């Protein structure tokens, strides 16, 4: 397969459509994470469909003092990666092509969700991101568009925009791709020196520590729920010599409010230690949020959540996250005993 490079919207719109069109939007500097998105798009589009990869470094989503000028631009290498992953087209427009009248006066507003976490540290970032995504969706006219879950808040906002503004496109999130040492793949990883990379590994280690703490709690909760919290529970567990373990498990199961707090604490411990390294990790935020609106989850939360982190190492800012699922609280017996 030979991938076609197109530079203008006119060229793209003149291209004959065939089957389903799947679009992967990137800012270039493609890596294995992008390749995974493209391969997923290829599977979704099928042999009769078409995969379009956009390569555009969007100036609207870079704030003052951010790395727009030094953001890597590697179109020749990007074309090779896109072709190997199965793309039919790389659409790489210029800034003037995307914004022919200069910076647009009318833009998409990300709303309250866009002011939290990443939005608080990068004011206006999500407005710029949604504006260019909306334009690229109009220009490419896909049936399905794929985005990485590493940018979880971005993905949530795109889904919200598509729903709120009635875009006729399916949005697919693709799990984060990591390097062997756990660091989430990012075009910005190339900025890290060996020492900075060692420090940066604390982001994923913190998330994994929170995940492991959560898994241990959920396992104890499940174990505690296997036997009713009555005299029969104590007798049954005592008979197999596990009364102390059962008591601990039951305490955890009853202490559901400690779940999110314990997850945050386990992750924060790793990040605090990384703050003492040379070079240090400088934390922007650690948050355990509801993916529907990116507000912090309460201590009695049940359902899907995202543990997210952002930090700076040297001059490089990195983000990462993992999904977690908090189980329902233990049911209460109407006669007064937990069941």
Coordinates of C-alpha atoms in Angstrom, one line a residue:
X1 CA 0.0 0.0 0.0
X2 CA 1.3 3.5 -0.9
X3 CA 0.1 6.3 1.3
X4 CA -1.0 9.5 -0.5
X5 CA 0.1 12.9 0.9
X6 CA -2.5 15.6 0.5
X7 CA -2.0 19.2 1.5
X8 CA -5.3 21.0 0.8
X9 CA -8.9 20.5 1.7
X10 CA -9.8 20.7 -2.0
X11 CA -7.5 17.7 -2.7
X12 CA -9.0 15.7 0.1
X13 CA -12.6 16.5 -0.9
X14 CA -11.9 15.6 -4.5
X15 CA -10.8 12.1 -3.5
X16 CA -13.4 9.5 -4.2
X17 CA -14.9 8.0 -1.1
X18 CA -14.9 4.3 -0.6
X19 CA -16.4 2.3 2.3
X20 CA -16.1 3.7 5.8
X21 CA -13.6 6.5 6.4
X22 CA -11.7 6.3 9.7
X23 CA -9.7 9.3 10.8
X24 CA -6.7 9.6 13.2
X25 CA -5.8 13.1 14.2
X26 CA -2.2 13.8 15.1
X27 CA 0.2 16.7 15.5
X28 CA 2.9 14.6 13.8
X29 CA 6.1 13.3 15.3
X30 CA 4.4 9.9 15.1
X31 CA 5.4 7.0 17.3
X32 CA 4.1 3.5 18.2
X33 CA 1.1 5.0 20.0
X34 CA 0.0 6.7 16.8
X35 CA 0.7 3.5 14.8
X36 CA -1.6 1.6 17.2
X37 CA -4.3 4.2 16.5
X38 CA -3.8 3.8 12.7
X39 CA -3.8 0.0 12.9
X40 CA -7.0 0.1 14.9
X41 CA -8.5 2.5 12.4
X42 CA -7.5 0.1 9.6
X43 CA -9.4 -2.8 11.3
X44 CA -12.5 -0.6 11.8
X45 CA -12.5 0.7 8.2
X46 CA -11.8 -2.8 6.8
X47 CA -10.3 -3.5 3.4
X48 CA -13.0 -1.7 1.6
X49 CA -12.7 1.4 3.7
X50 CA -10.3 4.3 4.0
X51 CA -7.9 5.5 6.8
X52 CA -7.0 9.2 6.8
X53 CA -4.3 10.5 9.2
X54 CA -4.1 14.2 9.8
X55 CA -0.8 15.8 10.7
X56 CA -1.2 19.4 11.9
X57 CA 0.5 21.3 14.7
X58 CA -2.4 23.5 15.9
X59 CA -1.2 26.9 17.2
X60 CA -4.5 27.5 19.0
X61 CA -3.8 24.9 21.6
X62 CA -0.4 26.1 22.6
X63 CA -0.3 28.8 25.4
X64 CA 2.2 31.5 26.1
X65 CA 5.6 29.9 26.9
X66 CA 4.6 26.5 25.6
X67 CA 6.6 24.5 23.1
X68 CA 5.0 25.4 19.7
X69 CA 8.2 26.5 18.1
X70 CA 10.2 23.5 19.2
X71 CA 7.4 20.9 18.8
X72 CA 8.9 18.2 16.5
X73 CA 8.0 18.3 12.9
X74 CA 9.0 15.1 11.1
X75 CA 6.7 14.7 8.1
X76 CA 8.9 12.3 6.1
X77 CA 9.2 9.9 9.0
X78 CA 5.5 10.3 9.8
X79 CA 4.6 9.3 6.3
X80 CA 6.6 6.1 6.6
X81 CA 5.0 5.2 9.9
X82 CA 1.5 5.9 8.6
X83 CA 2.1 3.8 5.6
X84 CA 3.5 0.9 7.5
X85 CA 0.5 1.0 9.9
X86 CA -2.0 1.0 7.0
X87 CA -3.0 4.6 6.3
X88 CA -4.4 5.4 2.8
X89 CA -4.0 9.2 3.1
X90 CA -1.9 11.6 5.2
X91 CA -3.6 15.0 5.2
X92 CA -1.0 17.6 6.3
X93 CA -2.4 21.1 5.7
X94 CA -0.6 24.3 6.4
X95 CA -1.7 26.8 9.1
X96 CA -3.0 29.0 6.3
X97 CA -5.0 26.1 4.9
X98 CA -6.7 25.4 8.2
X99 CA -7.1 29.1 9.2
X100 CA -7.3 30.9 5.9
X101 CA -8.5 34.2 7.6
X102 CA -6.0 34.1 10.4
X103 CA -6.9 33.0 13.9
X104 CA -10.7 32.2 13.9
X105 CA -12.9 34.7 15.7
X106 CA -15.6 32.0 16.3
X107 CA -14.3 29.1 18.3
X108 CA -15.6 26.1 20.2
X109 CA -15.8 26.6 24.0
X110 CA -14.9 23.6 26.1
X111 CA -17.2 24.8 28.9
X112 CA -16.7 24.0 32.6
X113 CA -14.9 20.6 31.9
X114 CA -12.3 22.5 29.9
X115 CA -11.4 24.6 32.9
X116 CA -10.4 21.7 35.1
X117 CA -7.1 19.9 35.4
X118 CA -5.3 20.4 32.1
X119 CA -7.5 23.4 31.4
X120 CA -6.6 25.1 34.7
X121 CA -2.9 24.7 33.9
X122 CA -3.2 25.5 30.2
X123 CA -5.9 28.2 29.9
X124 CA -7.6 28.2 26.5
X125 CA -5.9 24.9 25.5
X126 CA -9.1 22.9 25.1
X127 CA -11.0 25.7 23.3
X128 CA -8.2 25.6 20.7
X129 CA -8.2 21.8 20.6
X130 CA -11.9 21.5 20.1
X131 CA -11.9 24.2 17.4
X132 CA -9.3 22.4 15.3
X133 CA -11.0 19.0 15.9
X134 CA -14.3 20.5 14.7
X135 CA -12.7 21.9 11.6
X136 CA -10.8 18.7 10.8
X137 CA -14.0 16.6 11.3
X138 CA -15.7 18.9 8.8
X139 CA -12.8 18.7 6.4
X140 CA -12.3 15.0 6.5
X141 CA -15.9 14.0 7.0
X142 CA -15.2 10.6 8.7
X143 CA -17.6 7.9 9.8
X144 CA -15.4 7.2 12.8
X145 CA -12.5 9.1 14.5
X146 CA -10.0 7.6 16.9
X147 CA -8.2 9.2 19.8
X148 CA -5.8 7.9 22.4
X149 CA -6.9 7.5 26.0
X150 CA -3.6 8.9 27.2
X151 CA -5.2 12.3 26.6
X152 CA -8.3 11.3 28.6
X153 CA -9.7 14.8 29.2
X154 CA -9.3 15.6 25.5
X155 CA -11.1 12.5 24.6
X156 CA -13.9 13.2 27.0
X157 CA -14.3 16.7 25.7
X158 CA -14.4 15.6 22.1
X159 CA -17.1 13.0 22.9
X160 CA -19.0 15.8 24.7
X161 CA -18.7 18.2 21.7
X162 CA -19.8 15.5 19.3
X163 CA -22.8 14.7 21.4
X164 CA -23.8 18.3 22.3
X165 CA -23.4 19.7 18.8
X166 CA -24.7 16.7 16.9
X167 CA -21.7 15.7 14.9
X168 CA -22.5 12.6 12.8
X169 CA -19.3 10.7 13.7
X170 CA -18.5 7.8 16.0
X171 CA -15.7 8.5 18.5
X172 CA -13.4 5.6 19.5
X173 CA -10.9 5.7 22.4
X174 CA -7.8 3.5 22.1
X175 CA -5.9 2.4 25.2
X176 CA -2.6 4.1 26.1
X177 CA 0.5 2.5 24.6
X178 CA 3.5 2.3 26.9
X179 CA 7.2 1.8 26.5
X180 CA 8.8 -1.3 28.2
X181 CA 9.7 0.7 31.3
X182 CA 6.0 1.9 31.7
X183 CA 6.4 5.5 30.4
X184 CA 3.4 6.4 28.3
X185 CA 4.4 7.0 24.7
X186 CA 4.5 10.7 23.8
X187 CA 6.1 12.9 21.2
X188 CA 7.6 14.9 24.1
X189 CA 9.5 12.0 25.5
X190 CA 12.3 12.8 23.0
X191 CA 13.0 15.9 25.0
X192 CA 14.0 14.0 28.1
X193 CA 17.6 13.4 29.1
X194 CA 18.5 10.0 30.6
X195 CA 18.3 11.5 34.1
X196 CA 15.0 13.2 33.4
X197 CA 13.6 10.1 31.9
X198 CA 14.4 8.2 35.1
X199 CA 12.5 10.8 37.1
X200 CA 9.6 10.8 34.6
X201 CA 9.0 7.1 35.2
X202 CA 7.4 8.2 38.5
X203 CA 4.3 9.2 36.7
X204 CA 3.4 5.7 35.6
X205 CA 4.8 4.2 38.8
X206 CA 2.5 6.4 40.8
X207 CA -0.5 5.4 38.7
X208 CA 0.4 1.7 39.0
X209 CA 0.8 2.1 42.8
X210 CA -2.7 3.6 43.0
X211 CA -4.0 0.8 40.8
X212 CA -2.4 -1.9 42.9
X213 CA -3.8 -0.4 46.1
X214 CA -7.2 -0.3 44.5
X215 CA -7.0 -3.9 43.3
X216 CA -6.0 -5.1 46.8
X217 CA -8.9 -3.2 48.3
X218 CA -11.4 -4.6 45.8
X219 CA -10.0 -8.1 46.4
X220 CA -10.5 -7.7 50.2
X221 CA -14.0 -6.4 49.6
X222 CA -15.0 -9.3 47.4
X223 CA -13.6 -11.7 49.9
X224 CA -15.5 -10.1 52.7
X225 CA -18.7 -10.3 50.8
X226 CA -18.4 -14.0 50.2
X227 CA -19.8 -14.9 53.7
X228 CA -22.6 -12.9 55.4
X229 CA -21.6 -10.5 58.1
X230 CA -23.3 -12.6 60.9
X231 CA -22.3 -15.1 63.5
X232 CA -22.3 -17.6 60.7
X233 CA -19.5 -15.6 59.0
X234 CA -17.3 -15.6 62.1
X235 CA -17.9 -19.3 62.8
X236 CA -17.2 -20.3 59.2
X237 CA -14.0 -18.2 59.0
X238 CA -12.8 -19.2 62.4
X239 CA -13.2 -22.9 61.4
X240 CA -10.6 -22.4 58.7
X241 CA -8.3 -20.3 60.8
X242 CA -8.9 -17.0 58.9
X243 CA -10.8 -15.0 61.5
X244 CA -8.2 -12.2 61.7
X245 CA -7.8 -12.0 57.9
X246 CA -11.6 -12.0 57.6
X247 CA -11.9 -9.2 60.1
X248 CA -9.4 -7.1 58.2
X249 CA -11.2 -7.9 54.9
X250 CA -14.6 -7.0 56.4
X251 CA -13.2 -3.8 57.8
X252 CA -12.0 -2.8 54.3
X253 CA -15.3 -3.8 52.8
X254 CA -17.2 -1.7 55.2
X255 CA -14.8 1.2 54.8
X256 CA -15.7 1.9 51.2
X257 CA -15.2 5.7 51.8
X258 CA -11.5 5.0 52.2
X259 CA -11.2 3.6 48.6
X260 CA -10.5 6.7 46.6
X261 CA -8.6 8.3 49.4
X262 CA -6.3 5.3 49.7
X263 CA -5.7 5.2 45.9
X264 CA -4.7 8.9 45.9
X265 CA -2.5 8.4 48.9
X266 CA -0.6 5.5 47.3
X267 CA 0.0 7.4 44.1
X268 CA 1.0 10.6 46.0
X269 CA 3.6 8.8 48.0
X270 CA 5.5 7.8 44.8
X271 CA 5.2 11.3 43.4
X272 CA 6.5 12.9 46.6
X273 CA 9.5 10.7 46.5
X274 CA 10.2 11.7 42.9
X275 CA 10.1 15.3 44.0
X276 CA 13.3 14.6 45.9
X277 CA 15.2 13.2 42.9
X278 CA 17.8 15.0 40.7
X279 CA 16.3 16.4 38.6
X280 CA 13.0 16.6 40.6
X281 CA 9.5 15.9 39.4
X282 CA 7.4 19.0 39.8
X283 CA 3.8 18.0 40.2
X284 CA 1.0 19.9 38.5
X285 CA -1.8 17.7 39.7
X286 CA -2.8 14.2 40.8
X287 CA -6.6 13.6 40.5
X288 CA -9.1 10.8 40.7
X289 CA -12.0 12.0 38.6
X290 CA -15.3 11.1 37.1
X291 CA -14.7 10.7 33.4
X292 CA -18.1 12.3 32.6
X293 CA -17.1 15.7 33.8
X294 CA -13.6 15.4 35.3
X295 CA -14.6 16.4 38.8
X296 CA -13.0 14.7 41.8
X297 CA -14.8 11.6 42.9
X298 CA -16.1 11.6 46.5
X299 CA -14.9 9.0 49.0
X300 CA -18.1 6.9 48.7
X301 CA -17.9 6.9 44.9
X302 CA -18.8 3.8 42.9
X303 CA -18.4 3.3 39.2
X304 CA -15.8 4.2 36.5
X305 CA -13.0 6.7 37.4
X306 CA -9.8 8.0 36.0
X307 CA -6.6 8.4 38.0
X308 CA -4.7 11.2 36.2
X309 CA -1.4 12.9 36.8
X310 CA 0.5 15.8 35.2
X311 CA 4.1 16.9 36.1
X312 CA 7.1 18.7 34.8
X313 CA 10.6 17.2 34.6
X314 CA 13.1 19.8 33.5
X315 CA 11.5 21.8 30.7
X316 CA 9.2 18.9 29.6
X317 CA 5.6 18.5 30.8
X318 CA 4.1 15.1 30.7
X319 CA 0.6 13.6 31.4
X320 CA -0.6 10.1 32.1
X321 CA -3.7 8.3 33.4
X322 CA -5.3 4.9 34.0
X323 CA -8.9 3.9 34.3
X324 CA -10.2 2.4 37.6
X325 CA -13.6 0.9 38.5
X326 CA -14.9 1.1 42.1
X327 CA -17.3 -1.6 43.1
X328 CA -20.7 -1.0 44.7
X329 CA -20.9 -0.8 48.5
X330 CA -21.8 -3.8 50.5
X331 CA -25.6 -4.3 50.5
X332 CA -27.4 -3.8 53.8
X333 CA -29.7 -6.4 55.3
X334 CA -33.1 -4.9 56.1
X335 CA -33.0 -6.6 59.5
X336 CA -29.9 -4.7 60.4
X337 CA -27.0 -6.9 59.4
X338 CA -24.9 -6.5 56.3
X339 CA -25.4 -9.3 53.8

